[in-house]
PDB file of C-alpha atoms and ligand atoms in Angstrom:
ATOM      1  CA  UNK A  24       1.499 123.447 177.789  1.00  0.00           C
ATOM      2  CA  UNK A  25       1.430 120.516 175.419  1.00  0.00           C
ATOM      3  CA  UNK A  26      -1.645 118.260 175.405  1.00  0.00           C
ATOM      4  CA  UNK A  27      -1.170 114.536 174.942  1.00  0.00           C
ATOM      5  CA  UNK A  28      -4.127 112.167 174.921  1.00  0.00           C
ATOM      6  CA  UNK A  29      -3.921 109.168 177.243  1.00  0.00           C
ATOM      7  CA  UNK A  30      -5.605 106.448 175.221  1.00  0.00           C
ATOM      8  CA  UNK A  31      -5.072 103.647 172.721  1.00  0.00           C
ATOM      9  CA  UNK A  32      -8.453 104.288 171.076  1.00  0.00           C
ATOM     10  CA  UNK A  33      -8.084 105.473 167.472  1.00  0.00           C
ATOM     11  CA  UNK A  34     -11.431 107.279 167.334  1.00  0.00           C
ATOM     12  CA  UNK A  35     -10.583 109.293 170.440  1.00  0.00           C
ATOM     13  CA  UNK A  36      -7.181 110.195 168.989  1.00  0.00           C
ATOM     14  CA  UNK A  37      -8.747 111.250 165.662  1.00  0.00           C
ATOM     15  CA  UNK A  38     -11.324 113.433 167.435  1.00  0.00           C
ATOM     16  CA  UNK A  39      -8.710 115.093 169.640  1.00  0.00           C
ATOM     17  CA  UNK A  40      -6.515 115.707 166.580  1.00  0.00           C
ATOM     18  CA  UNK A  41      -9.492 117.280 164.753  1.00  0.00           C
ATOM     19  CA  UNK A  42     -10.068 119.685 167.645  1.00  0.00           C
ATOM     20  CA  UNK A  43      -6.591 121.004 166.850  1.00  0.00           C
ATOM     21  CA  UNK A  44      -4.882 120.623 170.174  1.00  0.00           C
ATOM     22  CA  UNK A  45      -3.199 117.262 170.096  1.00  0.00           C
ATOM     23  CA  UNK A  46       0.556 117.243 170.645  1.00  0.00           C
ATOM     24  CA  UNK A  47       1.137 113.543 171.313  1.00  0.00           C
ATOM     25  CA  UNK A  48      -0.275 110.276 172.676  1.00  0.00           C
ATOM     26  CA  UNK A  49       0.502 108.077 175.661  1.00  0.00           C
ATOM     27  CA  UNK A  50      -0.556 104.460 175.953  1.00  0.00           C
ATOM     28  CA  UNK A  51      -0.021 101.783 178.566  1.00  0.00           C
ATOM     29  CA  UNK A  52      -0.810  98.062 178.880  1.00  0.00           C
ATOM     30  CA  UNK A  53      -4.123  98.776 180.633  1.00  0.00           C
ATOM     31  CA  UNK A  54      -5.226 101.103 177.823  1.00  0.00           C
ATOM     32  CA  UNK A  55      -4.200  98.477 175.227  1.00  0.00           C
ATOM     33  CA  UNK A  56      -6.140  95.806 177.137  1.00  0.00           C
ATOM     34  CA  UNK A  57      -9.191  98.094 177.152  1.00  0.00           C
ATOM     35  CA  UNK A  58      -9.018  97.969 173.338  1.00  0.00           C
ATOM     36  CA  UNK A  59      -8.793  94.161 173.479  1.00  0.00           C
ATOM     37  CA  UNK A  60      -5.214  94.219 172.152  1.00  0.00           C
ATOM     38  CA  UNK A  61      -2.637  91.729 173.397  1.00  0.00           C
ATOM     39  CA  UNK A  62      -0.112  92.739 170.713  1.00  0.00           C
ATOM     40  CA  UNK A  63       0.394  96.474 170.471  1.00  0.00           C
ATOM     41  CA  UNK A  64       2.554  96.640 167.311  1.00  0.00           C
ATOM     42  CA  UNK A  65      -0.152  97.448 164.766  1.00  0.00           C
ATOM     43  CA  UNK A  66      -1.955  99.842 167.093  1.00  0.00           C
ATOM     44  CA  UNK A  67       1.216 101.822 167.806  1.00  0.00           C
ATOM     45  CA  UNK A  68       1.859 102.109 164.058  1.00  0.00           C
ATOM     46  CA  UNK A  69      -1.727 103.245 163.466  1.00  0.00           C
ATOM     47  CA  UNK A  70      -1.469 105.844 166.248  1.00  0.00           C
ATOM     48  CA  UNK A  71       1.853 107.123 164.887  1.00  0.00           C
ATOM     49  CA  UNK A  72       0.185 107.675 161.529  1.00  0.00           C
ATOM     50  CA  UNK A  73      -2.369 109.980 163.178  1.00  0.00           C
ATOM     51  CA  UNK A  74       0.099 112.323 164.877  1.00  0.00           C
ATOM     52  CA  UNK A  75       3.617 113.540 164.326  1.00  0.00           C
ATOM     53  CA  UNK A  76       3.945 114.130 168.080  1.00  0.00           C
ATOM     54  CA  UNK A  77       5.541 111.616 170.455  1.00  0.00           C
ATOM     55  CA  UNK A  78       3.628 108.354 170.958  1.00  0.00           C
ATOM     56  CA  UNK A  79       4.578 106.498 174.131  1.00  0.00           C
ATOM     57  CA  UNK A  80       4.588 102.708 173.831  1.00  0.00           C
ATOM     58  CA  UNK A  81       5.198 100.747 177.014  1.00  0.00           C
ATOM     59  CA  UNK A  82       7.636  97.846 177.212  1.00  0.00           C
ATOM     60  CA  UNK A  83       6.071  94.754 178.804  1.00  0.00           C
ATOM     61  CA  UNK A  84       9.218  92.671 179.320  1.00  0.00           C
ATOM     62  CA  UNK A  85      10.691  92.744 182.817  1.00  0.00           C
ATOM     63  CA  UNK A  86      14.037  91.013 182.355  1.00  0.00           C
ATOM     64  CA  UNK A  87      16.661  93.613 181.274  1.00  0.00           C
ATOM     65  CA  UNK A  88      17.847  92.060 177.997  1.00  0.00           C
ATOM     66  CA  UNK A  89      14.286  91.299 176.957  1.00  0.00           C
ATOM     67  CA  UNK A  90      13.336  94.865 177.882  1.00  0.00           C
ATOM     68  CA  UNK A  91      16.059  96.264 175.653  1.00  0.00           C
ATOM     69  CA  UNK A  92      15.112  93.982 172.770  1.00  0.00           C
ATOM     70  CA  UNK A  93      11.422  94.877 173.000  1.00  0.00           C
ATOM     71  CA  UNK A  94      12.231  98.585 173.325  1.00  0.00           C
ATOM     72  CA  UNK A  95      14.361  98.539 170.174  1.00  0.00           C
ATOM     73  CA  UNK A  96      11.598  96.769 168.231  1.00  0.00           C
ATOM     74  CA  UNK A  97       9.005  99.298 169.405  1.00  0.00           C
ATOM     75  CA  UNK A  98      11.340 102.213 168.623  1.00  0.00           C
ATOM     76  CA  UNK A  99      11.777 100.912 165.070  1.00  0.00           C
ATOM     77  CA  UNK A 100       8.029 101.080 164.383  1.00  0.00           C
ATOM     78  CA  UNK A 101       7.992 104.828 163.699  1.00  0.00           C
ATOM     79  CA  UNK A 102      10.290 107.819 164.242  1.00  0.00           C
ATOM     80  CA  UNK A 103       7.941 109.371 166.804  1.00  0.00           C
ATOM     81  CA  UNK A 104       7.740 106.377 169.184  1.00  0.00           C
ATOM     82  CA  UNK A 105       8.837 107.125 172.754  1.00  0.00           C
ATOM     83  CA  UNK A 106       9.704 104.086 174.829  1.00  0.00           C
ATOM     84  CA  UNK A 107       7.877 103.893 178.120  1.00  0.00           C
ATOM     85  CA  UNK A 108       9.653 102.072 180.926  1.00  0.00           C
ATOM     86  CA  UNK A 109       8.649 101.764 184.587  1.00  0.00           C
ATOM     87  CA  UNK A 110      10.954 103.598 186.958  1.00  0.00           C
ATOM     88  CA  UNK A 111      12.920 100.702 188.461  1.00  0.00           C
ATOM     89  CA  UNK A 112      16.687 100.405 188.896  1.00  0.00           C
ATOM     90  CA  UNK A 113      16.881  97.773 186.139  1.00  0.00           C
ATOM     91  CA  UNK A 114      14.832  99.867 183.740  1.00  0.00           C
ATOM     92  CA  UNK A 115      16.995 102.936 184.406  1.00  0.00           C
ATOM     93  CA  UNK A 116      20.002 101.060 183.000  1.00  0.00           C
ATOM     94  CA  UNK A 117      18.020 100.236 179.863  1.00  0.00           C
ATOM     95  CA  UNK A 118      16.748 103.823 179.643  1.00  0.00           C
ATOM     96  CA  UNK A 119      20.319 105.118 179.624  1.00  0.00           C
ATOM     97  CA  UNK A 120      21.341 102.764 176.802  1.00  0.00           C
ATOM     98  CA  UNK A 121      18.289 103.741 174.752  1.00  0.00           C
ATOM     99  CA  UNK A 122      18.805 107.460 175.379  1.00  0.00           C
ATOM    100  CA  UNK A 123      22.425 107.151 174.243  1.00  0.00           C
ATOM    101  CA  UNK A 124      21.170 105.474 171.052  1.00  0.00           C
ATOM    102  CA  UNK A 125      19.001 108.535 170.431  1.00  0.00           C
ATOM    103  CA  UNK A 126      15.679 106.959 171.435  1.00  0.00           C
ATOM    104  CA  UNK A 127      13.167 109.047 173.384  1.00  0.00           C
ATOM    105  CA  UNK A 128      12.428 107.402 176.710  1.00  0.00           C
ATOM    106  CA  UNK A 129       9.454 108.097 178.955  1.00  0.00           C
ATOM    107  CA  UNK A 130      10.008 106.877 182.522  1.00  0.00           C
ATOM    108  CA  UNK A 131       6.622 106.067 183.943  1.00  0.00           C
ATOM    109  CA  UNK A 132       4.967 105.024 187.205  1.00  0.00           C
ATOM    110  CA  UNK A 133       6.809 107.893 188.895  1.00  0.00           C
ATOM    111  CA  UNK A 134       5.541 108.899 192.320  1.00  0.00           C
ATOM    112  CA  UNK A 135       8.378 110.963 193.825  1.00  0.00           C
ATOM    113  CA  UNK A 136      10.674 113.818 192.850  1.00  0.00           C
ATOM    114  CA  UNK A 137      13.704 111.641 193.623  1.00  0.00           C
ATOM    115  CA  UNK A 138      12.558 109.060 191.097  1.00  0.00           C
ATOM    116  CA  UNK A 139      12.187 111.909 188.597  1.00  0.00           C
ATOM    117  CA  UNK A 140      15.738 113.058 189.379  1.00  0.00           C
ATOM    118  CA  UNK A 141      16.995 109.594 188.406  1.00  0.00           C
ATOM    119  CA  UNK A 142      15.017 109.773 185.154  1.00  0.00           C
ATOM    120  CA  UNK A 143      16.733 113.051 184.251  1.00  0.00           C
ATOM    121  CA  UNK A 144      20.154 111.671 185.163  1.00  0.00           C
ATOM    122  CA  UNK A 145      19.848 108.794 182.677  1.00  0.00           C
ATOM    123  CA  UNK A 146      18.789 111.194 179.922  1.00  0.00           C
ATOM    124  CA  UNK A 147      15.091 110.365 179.654  1.00  0.00           C
ATOM    125  CA  UNK A 148      13.207 112.667 177.280  1.00  0.00           C
ATOM    126  CA  UNK A 149      10.082 112.431 179.471  1.00  0.00           C
ATOM    127  CA  UNK A 150       9.110 111.614 183.026  1.00  0.00           C
ATOM    128  CA  UNK A 151       5.539 110.747 183.983  1.00  0.00           C
ATOM    129  CA  UNK A 152       4.442 111.501 187.549  1.00  0.00           C
ATOM    130  CA  UNK A 153       1.008 109.960 188.256  1.00  0.00           C
ATOM    131  CA  UNK A 154      -0.884 112.734 190.014  1.00  0.00           C
ATOM    132  CA  UNK A 155      -4.270 111.015 190.311  1.00  0.00           C
ATOM    133  CA  UNK A 156      -2.837 107.914 191.955  1.00  0.00           C
ATOM    134  CA  UNK A 157      -0.904 110.110 194.412  1.00  0.00           C
ATOM    135  CA  UNK A 158      -4.100 112.011 195.238  1.00  0.00           C
ATOM    136  CA  UNK A 159      -5.755 108.613 195.792  1.00  0.00           C
ATOM    137  CA  UNK A 160      -3.331 107.865 198.648  1.00  0.00           C
ATOM    138  CA  UNK A 161      -3.670 111.311 200.211  1.00  0.00           C
ATOM    139  CA  UNK A 162      -0.532 112.877 198.704  1.00  0.00           C
ATOM    140  CA  UNK A 163      -0.971 116.053 196.639  1.00  0.00           C
ATOM    141  CA  UNK A 164       0.147 114.827 193.212  1.00  0.00           C
ATOM    142  CA  UNK A 165       0.665 118.294 191.772  1.00  0.00           C
ATOM    143  CA  UNK A 166       2.976 119.242 194.652  1.00  0.00           C
ATOM    144  CA  UNK A 167       5.251 116.366 193.573  1.00  0.00           C
ATOM    145  CA  UNK A 168       5.223 117.862 190.064  1.00  0.00           C
ATOM    146  CA  UNK A 169       6.273 121.219 191.532  1.00  0.00           C
ATOM    147  CA  UNK A 170       9.166 119.526 193.348  1.00  0.00           C
ATOM    148  CA  UNK A 171      10.282 117.876 190.111  1.00  0.00           C
ATOM    149  CA  UNK A 172      10.166 121.236 188.333  1.00  0.00           C
ATOM    150  CA  UNK A 173      12.300 122.837 191.037  1.00  0.00           C
ATOM    151  CA  UNK A 174      14.917 120.101 190.845  1.00  0.00           C
ATOM    152  CA  UNK A 175      15.032 120.176 187.043  1.00  0.00           C
ATOM    153  CA  UNK A 176      15.369 123.982 187.057  1.00  0.00           C
ATOM    154  CA  UNK A 177      18.136 123.815 189.698  1.00  0.00           C
ATOM    155  CA  UNK A 178      20.305 121.732 187.399  1.00  0.00           C
ATOM    156  CA  UNK A 179      19.000 122.639 183.941  1.00  0.00           C
ATOM    157  CA  UNK A 180      17.708 119.149 183.137  1.00  0.00           C
ATOM    158  CA  UNK A 181      15.797 119.062 179.853  1.00  0.00           C
ATOM    159  CA  UNK A 182      13.617 116.047 180.657  1.00  0.00           C
ATOM    160  CA  UNK A 183      10.009 117.100 180.030  1.00  0.00           C
ATOM    161  CA  UNK A 184       7.416 116.463 182.714  1.00  0.00           C
ATOM    162  CA  UNK A 185       4.269 114.673 181.552  1.00  0.00           C
ATOM    163  CA  UNK A 186       1.574 115.120 184.178  1.00  0.00           C
ATOM    164  CA  UNK A 187      -0.137 111.701 184.026  1.00  0.00           C
ATOM    165  CA  UNK A 188      -2.995 109.893 185.742  1.00  0.00           C
ATOM    166  CA  UNK A 189      -5.078 113.002 185.130  1.00  0.00           C
ATOM    167  CA  UNK A 190      -8.621 112.476 186.393  1.00  0.00           C
ATOM    168  CA  UNK A 191     -10.330 115.861 186.037  1.00  0.00           C
ATOM    169  CA  UNK A 192     -10.111 119.369 184.621  1.00  0.00           C
ATOM    170  CA  UNK A 193      -8.692 120.719 187.915  1.00  0.00           C
ATOM    171  CA  UNK A 194      -5.613 118.568 187.375  1.00  0.00           C
ATOM    172  CA  UNK A 195      -5.161 120.197 183.949  1.00  0.00           C
ATOM    173  CA  UNK A 196      -5.723 123.702 185.352  1.00  0.00           C
ATOM    174  CA  UNK A 197      -3.248 123.233 188.186  1.00  0.00           C
ATOM    175  CA  UNK A 198      -0.670 121.645 185.875  1.00  0.00           C
ATOM    176  CA  UNK A 199      -0.931 124.698 183.609  1.00  0.00           C
ATOM    177  CA  UNK A 200      -0.713 127.126 186.565  1.00  0.00           C
ATOM    178  CA  UNK A 201       2.525 125.566 187.743  1.00  0.00           C
ATOM    179  CA  UNK A 202       3.884 125.493 184.199  1.00  0.00           C
ATOM    180  CA  UNK A 203       4.171 121.731 183.616  1.00  0.00           C
ATOM    181  CA  UNK A 204       5.499 120.912 180.136  1.00  0.00           C
ATOM    182  CA  UNK A 205       2.836 118.389 179.163  1.00  0.00           C
ATOM    183  CA  UNK A 206      -0.439 116.972 180.457  1.00  0.00           C
ATOM    184  CA  UNK A 207      -1.590 113.589 179.176  1.00  0.00           C
ATOM    185  CA  UNK A 208      -5.344 113.652 179.386  1.00  0.00           C
ATOM    186  CA  UNK A 209      -8.054 110.994 178.957  1.00  0.00           C
ATOM    187  CA  UNK A 210     -10.589 111.826 176.222  1.00  0.00           C
ATOM    188  CA  UNK A 211     -13.434 112.305 178.736  1.00  0.00           C
ATOM    189  CA  UNK A 212     -11.465 115.036 180.505  1.00  0.00           C
ATOM    190  CA  UNK A 213     -10.449 116.705 177.214  1.00  0.00           C
ATOM    191  CA  UNK A 214     -14.159 116.941 176.391  1.00  0.00           C
ATOM    192  CA  UNK A 215     -14.868 118.635 179.748  1.00  0.00           C
ATOM    193  CA  UNK A 216     -12.262 121.345 179.194  1.00  0.00           C
ATOM    194  CA  UNK A 217     -14.350 123.366 176.736  1.00  0.00           C
ATOM    195  CA  UNK A 218     -17.601 123.183 178.644  1.00  0.00           C
ATOM    196  CA  UNK A 219     -18.975 125.720 181.087  1.00  0.00           C
ATOM    197  CA  UNK A 220     -22.665 126.007 182.050  1.00  0.00           C
ATOM    198  CA  UNK A 221     -22.618 129.767 181.490  1.00  0.00           C
ATOM    199  CA  UNK A 222     -21.338 129.277 177.928  1.00  0.00           C
ATOM    200  CA  UNK A 223     -24.254 126.946 177.169  1.00  0.00           C
ATOM    201  CA  UNK A 224     -26.816 129.199 178.902  1.00  0.00           C
ATOM    202  CA  UNK A 225     -25.442 132.272 177.139  1.00  0.00           C
ATOM    203  CA  UNK A 226     -25.598 130.571 173.764  1.00  0.00           C
ATOM    204  CA  UNK A 227     -29.194 129.455 174.341  1.00  0.00           C
ATOM    205  CA  UNK A 228     -30.141 133.031 175.329  1.00  0.00           C
ATOM    206  CA  UNK A 229     -28.479 134.522 172.224  1.00  0.00           C
ATOM    207  CA  UNK A 230     -30.280 132.073 169.958  1.00  0.00           C
ATOM    208  CA  UNK A 231     -33.631 132.678 171.688  1.00  0.00           C
ATOM    209  CA  UNK A 232     -33.223 136.480 171.322  1.00  0.00           C
ATOM    210  CA  UNK A 233     -32.466 136.132 167.627  1.00  0.00           C
ATOM    211  CA  UNK A 234     -35.474 133.850 167.144  1.00  0.00           C
ATOM    212  CA  UNK A 235     -37.753 136.487 168.780  1.00  0.00           C
ATOM    213  CA  UNK A 236     -36.492 139.144 166.326  1.00  0.00           C
ATOM    214  CA  UNK A 237     -37.171 136.901 163.356  1.00  0.00           C
ATOM    215  CA  UNK A 238     -40.790 136.402 164.516  1.00  0.00           C
ATOM    216  CA  UNK A 239     -41.358 140.165 165.086  1.00  0.00           C
TER     217      UNK A 239
HETATM  218  O1  LIG B 303      -0.971 108.140 182.103  1.00  0.00           O
HETATM  219  C1  LIG B 303      -1.125 107.176 183.110  1.00  0.00           C
HETATM  220  C2  LIG B 303      -2.532 106.815 183.244  1.00  0.00           C
HETATM  221  O2  LIG B 303      -2.986 106.073 182.140  1.00  0.00           O
HETATM  222  C3  LIG B 303      -2.885 106.150 184.519  1.00  0.00           C
HETATM  223  O3  LIG B 303      -4.083 106.721 184.864  1.00  0.00           O
HETATM  224  O4  LIG B 303      -6.212 106.925 186.005  1.00  0.00           O
HETATM  225  O5  LIG B 303      -5.098 104.671 185.755  1.00  0.00           O
HETATM  226  O6  LIG B 303      -4.182 106.352 187.317  1.00  0.00           O
HETATM  227  P1  LIG B 303      -4.939 106.128 186.057  1.00  0.00           P
END
């Protein structure tokens, strides 16, 4: 499973890259706003310099022609930019044009397998089901991911599933168990993945035993 980091924070991206398991980055307008950025151009370029993996940059325009224009500008920033568009009928048209031009498109704000089917049909490189937000409304988010996988396997679609809106390590575990292509994970959750109380206790015990020997 590929690990993307869901952030626009450069320090978090650098740390995740240093750990050695960073395959890409996803951003969104909320994450940009968290960094105090109203214009994302420079930040997307800076992120693209830190990873050769796909970096999703979300289009803010809502009117179709403006969407296309903004998407083309974002796509020109670096070869690894993926254009993030919300899954609406208007955006699907734009996604198809961009995909035919060879641009990677990530259809986002996806909450059903049927929406994901439409993403595959227009040739999106990625689809982003939001599992945490589905869980929030009492729908099992990972079961929607399983449905998407079944549909994609039925027809051989190559669109990769990015499990998004990940809130905890259980989301990552379950995504891996069902074989999702990619998980985009906030830095706080990435940090949790390596920790287990028994690892820490075991390490403390090993060090204490060694210290006793040295004193003897
Ligand atoms: O990848 C999408 C993500 O940023 C949304 O997460 O926690 O706001 O639902 P959340």
